[in-house]
XYZ file of C-alpha atoms in Angstrom:
440
model
C 3.275 -16.320 52.927
C 0.115 -14.778 54.371
C 1.234 -11.363 53.148
C 1.732 -12.708 49.627
C -1.726 -14.287 49.603
C -3.218 -11.048 50.931
C -1.586 -9.040 48.131
C -2.878 -11.505 45.519
C -6.381 -11.276 46.979
C -6.226 -7.462 46.904
C -5.081 -7.568 43.281
C -7.965 -9.897 42.400
C -10.474 -7.569 44.036
C -8.957 -4.604 42.181
C -9.405 -6.356 38.851
C -12.987 -7.275 39.624
C -13.701 -3.738 40.845
C -12.430 -2.358 37.532
C -15.171 -4.185 35.624
C -17.846 -3.631 38.261
C -17.216 0.108 38.439
C -17.406 0.465 34.654
C -20.339 -1.882 34.107
C -23.013 0.810 33.958
C -21.095 2.709 31.250
C -20.461 -0.207 28.919
C -22.895 -0.275 25.978
C -24.713 -3.429 24.947
C -27.909 -5.408 25.257
C -28.963 -9.038 24.991
C -25.954 -11.373 24.853
C -23.393 -8.540 24.931
C -23.265 -8.468 28.739
C -22.514 -12.200 28.788
C -19.799 -11.781 26.135
C -18.176 -9.024 28.178
C -18.341 -11.025 31.417
C -16.694 -14.052 29.790
C -13.983 -11.839 28.305
C -13.229 -10.264 31.682
C -13.125 -13.691 33.311
C -10.517 -14.717 30.736
C -8.488 -11.625 31.599
C -8.810 -12.280 35.343
C -7.515 -15.840 34.913
C -4.442 -14.596 33.078
C -3.892 -11.198 34.715
C -1.521 -8.579 33.366
C 1.096 -10.158 31.070
C 4.499 -10.691 32.641
C 7.962 -11.823 31.570
C 7.231 -15.499 32.161
C 4.878 -15.384 29.170
C 7.090 -15.827 26.109
C 5.263 -13.299 23.927
C 5.589 -10.673 26.673
C 9.052 -11.508 28.031
C 10.494 -8.125 27.005
C 7.419 -6.095 28.019
C 6.477 -7.078 31.559
C 3.278 -5.106 32.192
C 3.146 -6.256 35.807
C 6.423 -4.437 36.405
C 5.956 -1.576 33.946
C 2.415 -0.377 34.758
C 1.353 -2.468 37.773
C -2.381 -1.930 37.365
C -5.093 -0.905 34.927
C -6.407 2.580 35.666
C -10.123 3.373 36.112
C -12.206 4.063 33.033
C -12.124 7.646 31.778
C -15.415 9.574 32.029
C -17.431 10.450 28.950
C -15.909 13.632 27.431
C -17.762 16.843 28.228
C -17.947 20.022 26.122
C -14.633 21.327 27.479
C -12.874 18.062 26.621
C -14.239 18.192 23.069
C -12.928 21.741 22.641
C -9.461 20.639 23.769
C -9.643 17.594 21.521
C -10.550 19.677 18.464
C -7.209 21.458 18.478
C -5.322 18.152 18.654
C -7.392 16.696 15.814
C -6.464 19.608 13.553
C -2.775 19.160 14.323
C -2.920 15.394 13.763
C -4.910 15.483 10.510
C -3.420 13.766 7.480
C -3.692 15.640 4.193
C -6.825 14.808 2.161
C -8.012 12.257 4.728
C -11.565 11.872 6.038
C -11.350 12.102 9.831
C -13.271 9.890 12.265
C -12.568 10.993 15.835
C -12.710 9.116 19.138
C -12.282 11.214 22.295
C -11.461 9.357 25.513
C -12.820 6.196 23.925
C -16.111 7.720 22.670
C -16.980 8.471 19.031
C -17.315 12.225 18.464
C -19.353 12.826 15.275
C -19.175 16.604 15.790
C -15.386 16.454 15.271
C -15.577 13.937 12.417
C -16.002 14.294 8.650
C -18.930 11.876 8.438
C -20.536 13.915 5.663
C -17.415 13.594 3.494
C -17.463 9.803 3.282
C -17.476 8.454 -0.259
C -20.101 6.183 -1.739
C -19.446 2.597 -0.768
C -18.232 3.458 2.754
C -20.512 2.811 5.713
C -19.462 3.971 9.196
C -21.299 3.285 12.431
C -20.184 3.565 16.024
C -19.581 0.405 18.015
C -22.007 1.710 20.644
C -24.764 1.852 17.991
C -24.071 -1.757 16.999
C -23.976 -3.101 20.554
C -27.163 -1.388 21.692
C -29.290 -2.762 18.842
C -30.620 -6.288 19.600
C -30.793 -7.030 15.870
C -26.977 -6.844 15.694
C -26.220 -9.623 18.177
C -24.267 -11.667 15.620
C -22.149 -8.667 14.629
C -21.596 -7.792 18.295
C -20.229 -11.267 18.950
C -17.877 -10.948 15.971
C -16.588 -7.501 16.900
C -16.044 -8.431 20.563
C -14.347 -11.730 19.778
C -11.330 -12.590 21.924
C -8.098 -14.556 21.670
C -5.806 -16.135 24.233
C -4.133 -12.755 24.728
C -5.121 -11.190 28.057
C -5.073 -7.587 26.827
C -7.386 -8.375 23.919
C -9.773 -10.090 26.338
C -9.657 -7.037 28.616
C -10.373 -4.831 25.615
C -13.434 -6.889 24.673
C -14.765 -6.610 28.207
C -14.187 -2.881 28.639
C -14.598 -1.295 25.173
C -16.812 1.786 25.464
C -16.946 2.606 21.761
C -15.177 2.320 18.435
C -15.933 2.300 14.724
C -17.502 -0.315 12.481
C -16.428 0.465 8.917
C -17.549 -1.546 5.887
C -16.388 -0.859 2.342
C -18.640 -2.237 -0.364
C -17.548 -4.791 -2.935
C -15.672 -3.246 -5.845
C -15.389 0.213 -4.245
C -12.178 2.151 -4.890
C -12.000 4.727 -2.095
C -9.940 7.698 -3.239
C -9.600 9.590 0.054
C -7.830 7.981 2.997
C -9.853 7.309 6.144
C -8.159 8.539 9.317
C -9.208 7.284 12.748
C -7.968 9.812 15.319
C -7.823 8.777 18.980
C -7.571 11.790 21.291
C -6.946 11.455 25.024
C -7.936 14.344 27.282
C -7.891 12.600 30.664
C -5.453 12.483 33.561
C -4.487 9.096 35.053
C -7.453 7.286 33.487
C -7.822 4.488 30.932
C -9.732 4.267 27.673
C -10.777 1.180 25.703
C -11.762 1.232 22.039
C -12.505 -1.536 19.579
C -13.075 -1.170 15.857
C -13.990 -3.392 12.932
C -12.980 -2.848 9.309
C -14.225 -4.994 6.427
C -13.334 -4.623 2.745
C -15.597 -6.361 0.255
C -14.325 -8.291 -2.745
C -12.207 -6.147 -5.040
C -12.373 -3.052 -2.809
C -9.416 -0.678 -2.394
C -8.833 1.650 0.558
C -6.244 3.300 2.814
C -6.791 3.691 6.561
C -4.524 5.539 8.993
C -4.991 5.285 12.757
C -3.429 8.027 14.895
C -3.094 8.333 18.685
C -2.557 11.824 20.139
C -3.083 13.721 23.396
C -4.876 16.991 24.059
C -3.260 19.685 26.171
C -3.264 18.613 29.811
C -3.690 14.900 29.149
C -1.082 12.776 30.898
C -0.388 9.423 32.552
C -3.353 7.846 30.753
C -3.610 4.311 29.415
C -4.977 3.422 25.981
C -6.085 -0.097 25.067
C -7.206 -0.335 21.442
C -8.034 -3.291 19.221
C -9.137 -3.542 15.606
C -10.397 -6.509 13.602
C -9.704 -6.243 9.864
C -11.104 -8.471 7.127
C -9.590 -7.920 3.663
C -11.849 -9.541 1.072
C -10.774 -11.535 -1.973
C -8.883 -9.468 -4.567
C -9.094 -6.390 -2.317
C -6.198 -4.159 -1.278
C -5.706 -2.231 1.947
C -3.045 0.133 3.214
C -3.259 0.290 7.009
C -0.968 2.763 8.782
C -0.754 3.251 12.539
C 1.060 6.149 14.247
C 1.336 6.382 18.050
C 2.209 9.940 19.109
C 0.791 9.910 22.637
C 1.722 12.050 25.622
C 5.263 11.415 26.813
C 4.091 9.618 29.971
C 1.201 7.660 28.434
C 0.739 3.908 27.961
C -0.526 2.589 24.616
C -1.414 -1.090 24.123
C -2.838 -1.746 20.657
C -3.765 -4.972 18.893
C -4.673 -5.798 15.311
C -6.336 -9.043 14.223
C -6.196 -9.162 10.429
C -7.380 -11.785 7.927
C -6.381 -11.486 4.251
C -8.397 -13.189 1.499
C -7.534 -14.768 -1.847
C -5.276 -12.687 -4.125
C -5.667 -9.757 -1.712
C -2.936 -7.263 -0.818
C -2.230 -5.803 2.612
C 0.310 -3.057 3.233
C 0.798 -2.668 6.985
C 2.881 0.031 8.664
C 3.300 0.943 12.347
C 5.300 3.742 13.948
C 5.747 4.591 17.632
C 7.345 7.979 18.223
C 6.122 8.975 21.681
C 4.653 7.612 24.896
C 6.260 6.108 27.964
C 5.251 2.484 27.277
C 3.881 1.208 24.005
C 3.136 -2.131 22.440
C 1.613 -2.844 19.066
C 0.815 -6.482 18.381
C -0.423 -7.495 14.952
C -1.756 -10.967 14.170
C -2.026 -11.417 10.391
C -3.488 -14.537 8.793
C -2.952 -15.040 5.061
C -6.107 -17.109 4.573
C -6.493 -16.997 0.793
C -4.121 -18.336 -1.858
C -2.108 -15.745 -3.735
C -2.346 -13.112 -0.971
C 0.496 -10.663 -0.361
C 1.626 -8.898 2.793
C 4.086 -6.038 3.185
C 4.530 -5.310 6.905
C 6.879 -2.497 7.867
C 7.486 -0.345 10.903
C 9.645 2.161 12.756
C 10.245 2.788 16.461
C 11.678 6.206 17.347
C 12.643 5.990 21.020
C 14.422 8.377 23.392
C 14.779 9.165 27.104
C 13.357 6.166 29.065
C 10.652 5.151 26.598
C 9.810 1.502 26.009
C 8.266 0.502 22.670
C 7.397 -3.053 21.627
C 6.296 -4.137 18.153
C 5.198 -7.767 17.864
C 4.051 -9.181 14.517
C 2.831 -12.737 13.924
C 2.220 -13.747 10.291
C 0.357 -17.007 9.732
C 0.745 -18.494 6.241
C -2.357 -20.672 6.455
C -2.591 -21.573 2.748
C -0.155 -22.137 -0.148
C 1.235 -19.602 -2.640
C 1.363 -16.549 -0.357
C 4.084 -13.894 -0.072
C 5.049 -11.833 2.987
C 7.746 -9.222 3.461
C 8.416 -7.882 6.958
C 10.828 -5.007 7.571
C 11.262 -3.164 10.872
C 13.736 -0.438 11.873
C 14.304 1.111 15.299
C 16.206 4.233 16.323
C 16.951 4.301 20.059
C 18.483 7.239 21.923
C 19.279 7.987 25.579
C 18.064 5.138 27.857
C 15.241 4.012 25.578
C 14.376 0.398 24.880
C 12.951 -0.923 21.617
C 11.550 -4.425 21.217
C 10.742 -6.212 17.986
C 9.329 -9.729 17.891
C 8.515 -11.074 14.460
C 7.212 -14.567 13.877
C 6.362 -16.184 10.561
C 4.405 -19.455 10.767
C 4.153 -21.674 7.686
C 1.460 -24.349 8.015
C 2.049 -27.927 6.766
C -0.146 -27.473 3.688
C 1.263 -24.016 2.831
C 3.656 -25.053 0.083
C 5.264 -22.445 -2.197
C 5.332 -19.892 0.618
C 7.709 -16.973 0.099
C 8.492 -15.091 3.327
C 11.229 -12.735 4.509
C 11.689 -11.067 7.892
C 14.306 -8.416 8.646
C 14.840 -6.124 11.638
C 17.518 -3.460 12.160
C 18.257 -1.261 15.162
C 20.280 1.951 15.321
C 21.608 2.719 18.832
C 22.490 6.369 19.426
C 23.817 6.070 22.978
C 25.657 3.553 25.128
C 22.560 3.149 27.342
C 20.143 2.465 24.463
C 18.787 -1.072 24.177
C 17.197 -3.020 21.337
C 15.796 -6.530 21.766
C 15.118 -8.173 18.413
C 13.686 -11.648 18.022
C 12.909 -12.733 14.445
C 11.501 -16.252 14.302
C 10.474 -18.736 11.613
C 8.244 -21.743 12.301
C 8.247 -23.741 9.086
C 6.087 -26.874 8.882
C 6.170 -27.244 5.064
C 9.097 -28.353 2.912
C 8.686 -26.454 -0.381
C 9.151 -22.866 0.776
C 11.475 -19.884 0.440
C 11.926 -18.247 3.855
C 14.606 -16.140 5.480
C 15.155 -13.834 8.424
C 17.835 -11.570 9.836
C 18.643 -9.035 12.529
C 21.302 -6.341 12.941
C 22.042 -3.622 15.477
C 24.767 -1.016 15.782
C 25.731 2.632 16.072
C 26.019 5.344 13.433
C 28.988 4.878 11.130
C 31.657 7.285 12.372
C 33.356 7.359 8.968
C 30.135 8.595 7.371
C 29.748 11.214 10.118
C 33.308 12.373 9.405
C 32.627 12.466 5.644
C 29.529 14.631 6.073
C 31.178 16.978 8.591
C 34.116 17.428 6.227
C 31.590 18.785 3.736
C 30.254 21.443 6.049
C 27.473 19.740 8.025
C 27.308 20.020 11.793
C 27.467 16.785 13.767
C 23.757 17.029 14.600
C 22.800 17.586 10.952
C 25.063 14.748 9.835
C 23.435 12.383 12.331
C 19.946 13.504 11.276
C 20.740 12.875 7.614
C 21.901 9.318 8.331
C 18.896 8.630 10.577
C 16.545 9.848 7.825
C 18.150 7.440 5.386
C 17.900 4.594 7.901
C 14.170 5.011 8.606
C 13.354 6.032 5.048
C 13.527 2.463 3.752
C 10.435 1.112 5.571
C 8.558 4.425 5.229
C 9.004 4.334 1.452
C 6.969 1.115 1.392
C 3.791 3.123 2.191
C 1.968 3.289 -1.180
C -0.149 6.433 -0.629
C 1.938 9.577 -1.088
C -0.066 11.724 1.341
C 0.214 9.100 4.086
C 3.918 8.646 3.399
C 4.367 12.402 3.852
C 2.250 12.295 7.024
C 4.491 9.621 8.577
C 7.639 11.417 7.420
C 6.458 14.638 9.090
C 5.992 12.778 12.386
C 9.508 11.353 12.089
C 10.909 14.822 11.372
C 9.196 16.134 14.501
C 10.977 13.452 16.542
C 14.328 14.341 14.966
C 13.897 18.051 15.761
C 13.122 17.184 19.385
C 16.407 15.273 19.887
């Protein structure tokens, strides 16, 4: 018993030391320090999520990662040179790039001068260090009951604050590129994206590693406000180092008659979790949430989506596909909540998993919580192997077994990818999926 208490005390000191050691590097003035301290206290009370927490039952961070690594140092000139090569490889066609290296905004690698009229971009550090922005700082660093979001608020070193003016139709996609250059370190970024009334934009967020980066941990969070009658395509692609950990969160609020197209793909990394919390807060809003996990070897990827129908007359469509090879494990948790007053809700949730080996695992948990009585809601889940009769059919027509499998996998993941409205971003995601297929 004494040994157990001693281990718990050591773990508590380690958590406190994490914040203390990083304190001098965390930007902010005025009330920001108090906001960070409260956020870290909330994280300390909860600790790393474990399997006894329902939302984390399939992704036990206590067992999977054990501890949060020390904060990565500010990138030096050599790190920026290494990052530049990765940024070029990760760039989406026709997109304006905004680059974060080891959790710090790098304007010298970004296309700040190419931003269109109506788009304002500032670094989170700039916002936090200006006393006049105390209200905005409190909004950007807001927390939830989730421990990893609280930890992110406490430890965020930088990020992007992007505002798109009312009525602006942004033609070029905005790409946020996260580049890790560190070894066995952690990075924390937090961003804020706001679309004014009637604005239209597409944002893609990409996670990559520079040469030599390994065993790092990324904790990213973004708050998104989609104004009334606005439309946003938000695409996220995690292509980290093979032994990296990526924990990303999205807190999204959608206004009246607004449209959100959300897509997430994990195709690399040792442990990954994307959790999206979407609130349909305005009547007549529409959500299309889609995603793909491409998992092999011993990778673990978790996609958790919670859609809150807070008002009547909203529509949501949620579609998620996973391809799991070797000893990989894919997790999908989808929850649709329909509030008592949210009559005339129309919601559908579907998840499918394709298992390519006997050791592959897919845990799917679609869930409906319906508190209204005049709704149209449905959910479903399937999992299975490639159809051997289709493999035989394709091989009889001259394809090798590998090519036949690849063709069927492309068709399987093509359905959610086709829901991406922007053609250049759809091609960008498809290219990442093709890279995964070639590596099998």
